[in-house]
Coordinates of C-alpha atoms and ligand atoms in Angstrom, one line a residue:
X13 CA 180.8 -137.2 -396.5
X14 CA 179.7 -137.1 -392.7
X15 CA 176.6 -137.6 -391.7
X16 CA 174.7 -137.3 -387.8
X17 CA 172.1 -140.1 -387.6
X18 CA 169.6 -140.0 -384.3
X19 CA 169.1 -143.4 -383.0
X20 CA 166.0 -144.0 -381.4
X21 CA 165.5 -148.1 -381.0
X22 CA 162.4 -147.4 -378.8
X23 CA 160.4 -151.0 -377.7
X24 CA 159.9 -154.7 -378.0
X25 CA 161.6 -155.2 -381.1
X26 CA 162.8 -151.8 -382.2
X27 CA 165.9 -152.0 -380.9
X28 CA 166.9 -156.0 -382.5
X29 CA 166.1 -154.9 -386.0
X30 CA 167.8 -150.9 -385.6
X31 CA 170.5 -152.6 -384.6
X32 CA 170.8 -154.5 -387.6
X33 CA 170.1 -151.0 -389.7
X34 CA 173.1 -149.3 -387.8
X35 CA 175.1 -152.4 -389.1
X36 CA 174.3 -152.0 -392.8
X37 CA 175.2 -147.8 -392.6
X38 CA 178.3 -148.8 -391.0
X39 CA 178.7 -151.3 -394.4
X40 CA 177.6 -148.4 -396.5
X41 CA 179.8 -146.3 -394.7
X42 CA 183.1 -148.5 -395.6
X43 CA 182.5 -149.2 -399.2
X44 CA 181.1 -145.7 -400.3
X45 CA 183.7 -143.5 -398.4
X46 CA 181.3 -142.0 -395.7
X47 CA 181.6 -141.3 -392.0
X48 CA 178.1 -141.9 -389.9
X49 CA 178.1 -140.8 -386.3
X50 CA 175.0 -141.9 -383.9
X51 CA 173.6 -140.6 -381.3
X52 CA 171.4 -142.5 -379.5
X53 CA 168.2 -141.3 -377.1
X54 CA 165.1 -143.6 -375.6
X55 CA 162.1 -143.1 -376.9
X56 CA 158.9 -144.6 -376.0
X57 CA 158.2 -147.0 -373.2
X58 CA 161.5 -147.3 -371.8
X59 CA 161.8 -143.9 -371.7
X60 CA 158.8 -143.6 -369.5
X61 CA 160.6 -146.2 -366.9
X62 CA 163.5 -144.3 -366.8
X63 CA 162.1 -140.6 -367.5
X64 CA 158.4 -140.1 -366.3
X65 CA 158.1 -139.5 -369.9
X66 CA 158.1 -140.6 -373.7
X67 CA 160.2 -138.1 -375.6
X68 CA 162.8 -136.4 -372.7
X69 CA 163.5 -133.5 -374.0
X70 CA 167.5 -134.9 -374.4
X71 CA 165.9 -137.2 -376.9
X72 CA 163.8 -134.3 -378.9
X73 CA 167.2 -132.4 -379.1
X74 CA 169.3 -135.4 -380.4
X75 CA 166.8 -135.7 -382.9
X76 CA 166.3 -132.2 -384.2
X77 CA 170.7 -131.9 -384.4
X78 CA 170.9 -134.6 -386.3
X79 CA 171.3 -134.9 -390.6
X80 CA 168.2 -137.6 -390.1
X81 CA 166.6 -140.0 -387.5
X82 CA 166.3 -143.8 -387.2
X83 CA 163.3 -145.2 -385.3
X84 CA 162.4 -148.6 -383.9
X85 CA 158.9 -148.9 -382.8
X86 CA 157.1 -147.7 -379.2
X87 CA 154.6 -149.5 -377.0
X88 CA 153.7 -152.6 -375.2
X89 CA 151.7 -154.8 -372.6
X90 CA 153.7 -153.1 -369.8
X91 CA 152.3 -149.7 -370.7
X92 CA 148.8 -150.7 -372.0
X93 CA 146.5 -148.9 -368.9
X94 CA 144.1 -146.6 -370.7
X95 CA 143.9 -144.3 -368.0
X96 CA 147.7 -143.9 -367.5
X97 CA 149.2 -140.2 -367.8
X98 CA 151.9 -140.7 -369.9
X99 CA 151.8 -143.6 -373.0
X100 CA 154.9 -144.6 -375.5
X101 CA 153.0 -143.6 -378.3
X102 CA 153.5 -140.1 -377.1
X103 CA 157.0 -140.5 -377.9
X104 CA 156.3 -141.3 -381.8
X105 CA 153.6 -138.7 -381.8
X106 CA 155.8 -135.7 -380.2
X107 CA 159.0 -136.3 -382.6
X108 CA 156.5 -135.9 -385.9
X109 CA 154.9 -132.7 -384.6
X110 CA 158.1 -131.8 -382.6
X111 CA 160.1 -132.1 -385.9
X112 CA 157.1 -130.7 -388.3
X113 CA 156.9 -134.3 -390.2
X114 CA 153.9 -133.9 -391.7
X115 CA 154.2 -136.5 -395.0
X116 CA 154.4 -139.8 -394.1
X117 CA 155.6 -142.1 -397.6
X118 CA 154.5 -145.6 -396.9
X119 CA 155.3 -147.5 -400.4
X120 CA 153.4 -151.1 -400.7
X121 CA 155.4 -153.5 -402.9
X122 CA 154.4 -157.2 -403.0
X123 CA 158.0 -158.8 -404.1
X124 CA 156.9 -162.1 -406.2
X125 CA 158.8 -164.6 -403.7
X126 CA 156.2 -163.5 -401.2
X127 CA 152.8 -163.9 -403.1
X128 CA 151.9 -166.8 -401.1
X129 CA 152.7 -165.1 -397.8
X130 CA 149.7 -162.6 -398.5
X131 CA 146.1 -163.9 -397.5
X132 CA 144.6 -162.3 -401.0
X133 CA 145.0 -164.5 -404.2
X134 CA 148.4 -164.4 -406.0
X135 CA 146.3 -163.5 -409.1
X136 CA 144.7 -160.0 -407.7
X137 CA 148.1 -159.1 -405.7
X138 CA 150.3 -159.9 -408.6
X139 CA 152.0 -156.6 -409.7
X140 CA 150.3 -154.4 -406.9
X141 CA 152.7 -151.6 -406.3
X142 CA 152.1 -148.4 -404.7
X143 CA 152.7 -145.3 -402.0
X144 CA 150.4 -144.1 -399.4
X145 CA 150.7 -140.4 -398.3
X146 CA 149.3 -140.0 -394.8
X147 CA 149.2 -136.4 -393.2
X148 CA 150.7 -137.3 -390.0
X149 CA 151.3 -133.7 -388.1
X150 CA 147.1 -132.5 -388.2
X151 CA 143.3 -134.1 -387.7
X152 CA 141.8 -136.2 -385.0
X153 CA 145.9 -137.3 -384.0
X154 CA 146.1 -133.3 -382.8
X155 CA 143.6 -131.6 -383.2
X156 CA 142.0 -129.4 -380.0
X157 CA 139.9 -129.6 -377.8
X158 CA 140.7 -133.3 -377.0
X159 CA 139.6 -134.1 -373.6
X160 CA 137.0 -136.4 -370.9
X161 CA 135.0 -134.7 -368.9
X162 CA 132.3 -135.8 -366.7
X163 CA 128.4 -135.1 -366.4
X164 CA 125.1 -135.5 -365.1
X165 CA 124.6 -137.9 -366.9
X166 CA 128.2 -139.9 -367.4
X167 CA 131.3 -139.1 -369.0
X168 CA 131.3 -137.4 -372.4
X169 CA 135.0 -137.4 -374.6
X170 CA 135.9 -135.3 -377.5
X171 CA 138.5 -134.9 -380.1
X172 CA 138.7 -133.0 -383.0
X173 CA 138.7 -133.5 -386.7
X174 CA 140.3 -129.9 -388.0
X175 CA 142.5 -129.2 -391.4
X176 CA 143.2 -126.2 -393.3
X177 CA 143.5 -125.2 -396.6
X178 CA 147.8 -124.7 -396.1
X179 CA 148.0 -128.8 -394.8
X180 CA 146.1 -130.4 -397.2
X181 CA 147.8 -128.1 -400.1
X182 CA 151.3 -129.2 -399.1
X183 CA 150.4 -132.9 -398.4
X184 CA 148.9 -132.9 -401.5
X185 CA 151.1 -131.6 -403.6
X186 CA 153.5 -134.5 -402.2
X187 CA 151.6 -137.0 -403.5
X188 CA 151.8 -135.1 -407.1
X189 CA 155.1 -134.7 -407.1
X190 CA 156.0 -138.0 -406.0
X191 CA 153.4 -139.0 -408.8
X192 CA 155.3 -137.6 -411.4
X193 CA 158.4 -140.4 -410.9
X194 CA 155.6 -143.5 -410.7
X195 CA 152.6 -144.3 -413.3
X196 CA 151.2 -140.6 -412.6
X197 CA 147.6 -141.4 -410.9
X198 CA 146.9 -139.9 -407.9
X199 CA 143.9 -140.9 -405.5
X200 CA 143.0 -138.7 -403.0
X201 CA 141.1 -140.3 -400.2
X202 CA 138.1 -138.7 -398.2
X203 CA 134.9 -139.5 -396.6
X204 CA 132.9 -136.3 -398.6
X205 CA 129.6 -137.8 -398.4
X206 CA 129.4 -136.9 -394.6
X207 CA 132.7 -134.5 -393.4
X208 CA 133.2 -131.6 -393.7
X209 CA 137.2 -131.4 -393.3
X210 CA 136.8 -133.9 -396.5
X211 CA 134.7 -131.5 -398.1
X212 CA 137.5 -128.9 -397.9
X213 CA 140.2 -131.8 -398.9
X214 CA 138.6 -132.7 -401.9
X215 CA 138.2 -129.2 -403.2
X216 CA 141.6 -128.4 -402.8
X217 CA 143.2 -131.4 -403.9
X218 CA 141.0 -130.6 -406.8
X219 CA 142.8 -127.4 -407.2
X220 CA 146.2 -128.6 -407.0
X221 CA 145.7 -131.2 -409.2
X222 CA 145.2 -128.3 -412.0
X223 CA 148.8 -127.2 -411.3
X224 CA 150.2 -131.4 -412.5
X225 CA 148.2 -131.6 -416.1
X226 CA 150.6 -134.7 -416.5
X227 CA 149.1 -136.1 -413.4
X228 CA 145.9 -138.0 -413.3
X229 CA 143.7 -137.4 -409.9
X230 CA 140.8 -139.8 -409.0
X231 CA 138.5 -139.0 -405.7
X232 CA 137.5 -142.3 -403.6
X233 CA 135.7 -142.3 -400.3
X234 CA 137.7 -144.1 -397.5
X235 CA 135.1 -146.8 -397.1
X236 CA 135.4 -147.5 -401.0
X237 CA 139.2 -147.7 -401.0
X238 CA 139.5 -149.8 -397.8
X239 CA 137.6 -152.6 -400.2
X240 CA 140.0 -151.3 -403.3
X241 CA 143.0 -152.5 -401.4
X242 CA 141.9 -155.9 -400.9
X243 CA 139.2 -156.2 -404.1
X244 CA 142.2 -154.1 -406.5
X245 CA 145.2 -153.0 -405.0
X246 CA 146.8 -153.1 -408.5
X247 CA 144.6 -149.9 -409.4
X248 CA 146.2 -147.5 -406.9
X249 CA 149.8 -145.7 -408.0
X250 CA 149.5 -142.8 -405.3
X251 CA 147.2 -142.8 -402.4
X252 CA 147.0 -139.4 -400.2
X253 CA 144.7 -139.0 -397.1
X254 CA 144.3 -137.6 -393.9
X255 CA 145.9 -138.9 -391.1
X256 CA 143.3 -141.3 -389.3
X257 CA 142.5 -142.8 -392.3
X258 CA 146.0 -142.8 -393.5
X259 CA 147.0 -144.9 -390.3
X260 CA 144.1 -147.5 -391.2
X261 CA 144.6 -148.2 -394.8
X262 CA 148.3 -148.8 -394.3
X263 CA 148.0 -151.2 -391.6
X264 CA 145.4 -153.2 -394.4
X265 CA 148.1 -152.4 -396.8
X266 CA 150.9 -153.7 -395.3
X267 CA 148.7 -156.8 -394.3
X268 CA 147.3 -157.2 -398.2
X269 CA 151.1 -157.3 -399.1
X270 CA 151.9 -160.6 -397.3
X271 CA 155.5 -158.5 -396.2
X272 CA 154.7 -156.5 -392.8
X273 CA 157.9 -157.3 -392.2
X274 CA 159.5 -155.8 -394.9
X275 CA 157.7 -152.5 -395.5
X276 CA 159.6 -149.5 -394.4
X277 CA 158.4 -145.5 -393.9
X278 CA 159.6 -142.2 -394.2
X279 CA 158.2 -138.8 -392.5
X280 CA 159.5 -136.1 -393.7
X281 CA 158.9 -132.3 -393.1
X282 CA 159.2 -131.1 -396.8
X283 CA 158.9 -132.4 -400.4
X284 CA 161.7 -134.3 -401.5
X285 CA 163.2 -133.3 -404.7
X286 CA 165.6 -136.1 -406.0
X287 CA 166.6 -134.3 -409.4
X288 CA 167.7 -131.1 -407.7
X289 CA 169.6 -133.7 -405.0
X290 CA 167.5 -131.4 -402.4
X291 CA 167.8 -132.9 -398.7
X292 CA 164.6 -133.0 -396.5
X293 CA 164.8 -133.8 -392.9
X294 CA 162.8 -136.9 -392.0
X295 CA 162.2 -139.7 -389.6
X296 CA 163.1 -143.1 -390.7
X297 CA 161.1 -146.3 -389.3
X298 CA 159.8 -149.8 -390.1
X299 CA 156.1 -150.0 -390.5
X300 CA 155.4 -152.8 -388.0
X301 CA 155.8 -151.4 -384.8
X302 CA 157.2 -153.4 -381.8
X303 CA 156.0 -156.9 -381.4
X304 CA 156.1 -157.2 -377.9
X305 CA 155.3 -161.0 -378.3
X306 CA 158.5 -161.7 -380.4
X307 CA 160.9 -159.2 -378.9
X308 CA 163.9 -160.6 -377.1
X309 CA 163.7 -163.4 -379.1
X310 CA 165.6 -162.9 -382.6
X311 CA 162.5 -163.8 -384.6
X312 CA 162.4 -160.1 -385.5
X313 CA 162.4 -159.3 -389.6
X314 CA 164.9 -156.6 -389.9
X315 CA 164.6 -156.0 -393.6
X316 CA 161.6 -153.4 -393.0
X317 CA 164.4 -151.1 -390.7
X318 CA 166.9 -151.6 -393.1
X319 CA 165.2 -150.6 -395.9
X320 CA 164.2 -147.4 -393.8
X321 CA 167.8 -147.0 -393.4
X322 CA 167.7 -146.9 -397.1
X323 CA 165.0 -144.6 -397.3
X324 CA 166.8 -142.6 -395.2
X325 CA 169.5 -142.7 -397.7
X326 CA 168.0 -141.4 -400.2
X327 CA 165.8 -139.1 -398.8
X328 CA 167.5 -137.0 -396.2
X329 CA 170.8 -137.5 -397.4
X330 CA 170.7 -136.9 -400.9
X331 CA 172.8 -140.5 -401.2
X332 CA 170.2 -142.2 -404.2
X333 CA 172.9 -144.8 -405.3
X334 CA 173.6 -145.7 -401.7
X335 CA 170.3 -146.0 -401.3
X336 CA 170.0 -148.6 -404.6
X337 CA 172.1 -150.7 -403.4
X338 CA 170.9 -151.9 -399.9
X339 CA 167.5 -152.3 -402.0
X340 CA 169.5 -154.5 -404.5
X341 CA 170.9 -156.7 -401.3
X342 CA 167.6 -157.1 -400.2
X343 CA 166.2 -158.3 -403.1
X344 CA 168.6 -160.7 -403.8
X345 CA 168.8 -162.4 -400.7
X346 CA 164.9 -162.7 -400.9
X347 CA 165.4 -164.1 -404.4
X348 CA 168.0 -167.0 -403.3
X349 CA 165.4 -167.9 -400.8
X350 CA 166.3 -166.5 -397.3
X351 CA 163.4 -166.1 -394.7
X352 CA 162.8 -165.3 -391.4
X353 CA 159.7 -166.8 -389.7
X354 CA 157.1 -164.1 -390.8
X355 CA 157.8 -164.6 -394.5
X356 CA 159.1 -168.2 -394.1
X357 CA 155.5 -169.9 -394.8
X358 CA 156.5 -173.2 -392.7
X359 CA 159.6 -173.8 -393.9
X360 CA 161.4 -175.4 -390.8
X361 CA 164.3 -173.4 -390.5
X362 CA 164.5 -169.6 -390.8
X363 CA 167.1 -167.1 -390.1
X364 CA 167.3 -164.7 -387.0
X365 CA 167.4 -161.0 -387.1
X366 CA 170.7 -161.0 -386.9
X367 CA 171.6 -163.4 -389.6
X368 CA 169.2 -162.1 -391.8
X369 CA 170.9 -159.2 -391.4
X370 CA 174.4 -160.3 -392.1
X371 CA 173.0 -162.0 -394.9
X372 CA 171.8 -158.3 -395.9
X373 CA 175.0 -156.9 -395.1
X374 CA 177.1 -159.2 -397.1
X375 CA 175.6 -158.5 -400.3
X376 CA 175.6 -154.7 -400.5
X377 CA 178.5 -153.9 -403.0
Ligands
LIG430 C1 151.7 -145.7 -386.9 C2 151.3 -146.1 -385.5 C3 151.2 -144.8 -384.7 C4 150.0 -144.0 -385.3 C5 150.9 -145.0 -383.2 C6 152.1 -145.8 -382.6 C7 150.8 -143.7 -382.5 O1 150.2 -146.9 -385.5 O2 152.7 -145.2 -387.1 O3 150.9 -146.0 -387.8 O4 148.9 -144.3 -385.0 O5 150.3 -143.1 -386.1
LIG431 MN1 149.3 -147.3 -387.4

């Protein structure tokens, strides 16, 4: 089959590890008799220096044509100013309303090899496996009015915490569905006690929860699951939330997993439906953003891209067994004990991105 794949490499070290992912499709391509084409846009802060802005609208085209999108990461030093018009996180922000992404899968698996790498005790993390569903497309990221303003008395700055009813049903109803393929426990995030938007979450989480009788649903204020994930990670299956909170707990996450590195994400703009093969168009990135201190400098772990790549796979193009296997390479060349310098815990010599990818690349069958 043929497939269209947007390439956006972005920042720092978004475009060392996509390139790695475009290198393992390419594998896929030959062995499993499919055709991918890319088409490449900037995005981000190289975008600005060439642009005057973070998505050119070339870019945002590129990526709605296209079967599914590849991302690096956005942002750096060079674009840091506070005050400055135009920022690379624009860029990521733009494509997931742009494209309607609002469910963002970010899966935490702790792979056994990489216990020690985590700063919790082997003994807590052991077995912790499970998916956090952030809302990525509504609250404080977008909601209006968001503005600075000045007064008598200093400057005053707002932004707004807004959901309705229809965004929290379908994000929801993600995390129930997704659910139903896993140990069937879904926990549904909030801060209740004191927000209203949480209020409204909880009550309608509540009601879609009646619709998945095979599903168990469990309500935990934010504050209580950020100590969960470090106290208990093995008690969560399915975590949905909002999408501030969303973006906190899975930077914790990935950090409580000892693998930053290796965690990948999808955003996708429906509910994927593996058994009926249904395709969903999504955006396809590594958790870890860009690195600006390691870019340029092949230190770069490119497993969490390429098991984007995977995700991607799977996901958007309806192509589950591809999908397995570049997950089968990468455990394997974990298992025989291949490391780059995030995950190699002092060992003297580590691979670079590129031979960690060829090592990758080598074993997908
Ligand atoms: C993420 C990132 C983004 C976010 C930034 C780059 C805008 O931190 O994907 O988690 O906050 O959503
Ligand atoms: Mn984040």
């Amino acid at each position: 089959m043929k497939f269209s794949v947007a390439v956006l490499p972005g920042d720092g070290i978004g475009p060392e590890v996509t390139q790695e992912s475009v290198l393992i499709l390419d594998e896929i391509g030959k062995l499993y008799g499919h055709e991918f084409t890319y088409a490449y846009g900037p995005v981000g802060g190289v975008a600005i220096d060439s642009f005057g802005t973070a998505l050119p609208a070339e870019t945002a085209k590129i990526a709605s044509k296209a079967d599914a999108v590849l991302f690096g990461a956005v942002g750096g030093p060079k674009w840091d100013d506070p005050s400055a018009a135009v920022r690379p996180e624009d860029g990521i922000l733009g494509i997931r309303r742009h494209l309607k992404l609002f469910a963002n899968l970010r899966p935490v698996q702790v792979y056994p090899e990489l216990l020690e790498a985590s700063p919790i005790k082997p003994d807590i993390l052991k077995g912790a496996d499970f998916l956090v569903i952030r809302e990525l497309t509504g609250g404080l990221y977008f909601g209006k009015p968001k503005k600075r303003w000045e007064t008598k008395t200093g400057r005053q700055s707002v932004d707004t915490l807004k959901y309705s009813e229809t965004e929290i049903r379908r994000i929801v109803r993600v995390a129930f569905e997704l659910a139903r393929g896993r140990r069937k426990l879904v926990t549904s995030v909030d801060k209740a006690n004191v927000l209203e938007t949480s209020r409204l979450w909880r009550q309608v989480a509540t009601e879609v929860a009646s619709d998945y009788p095979d599903v168990a649903i469990e309500h935990m204020l934010v504050d209580t699951a950020a100590m969960q994930l470090v106290s208990n990670p093995k008690r969560f299956d399915v975590v949905v939330t909002e999408n501030m909170f969303g973006d906190i707990l899975t930077d914790e996450a990935a950090v409580v997993s000892g693998s930053m590195g290796m965690l990948p994400s999808a955003s996708l703009a429906g509910i994927p439906d593996l058994d009926q093969g249904k395709r969903t168009r999504g955006l396809y990135e590594p958790i870890h953003g860009s690195a600006p201190d390691i870019a340029g400098k092949g230190l770069a772990n490119p497993t969490a891209s390429i098991l984007s790549a995977a995700f991607m796979l799977r996901y958007s193009l309806s192509l589950g067994t591809e999908a397995m296997a570049i997950e089968s390479a990468v455990a394997e060349v974990l298992r025989e004990g291949y490391r780059t310098a995030d995950i190699a815990e002092g060992a003297s010599d580590h691979l670079s991105t590129v031979e960690m990818g060829s090592q990758i690349l080598r074993r997908i069958r």
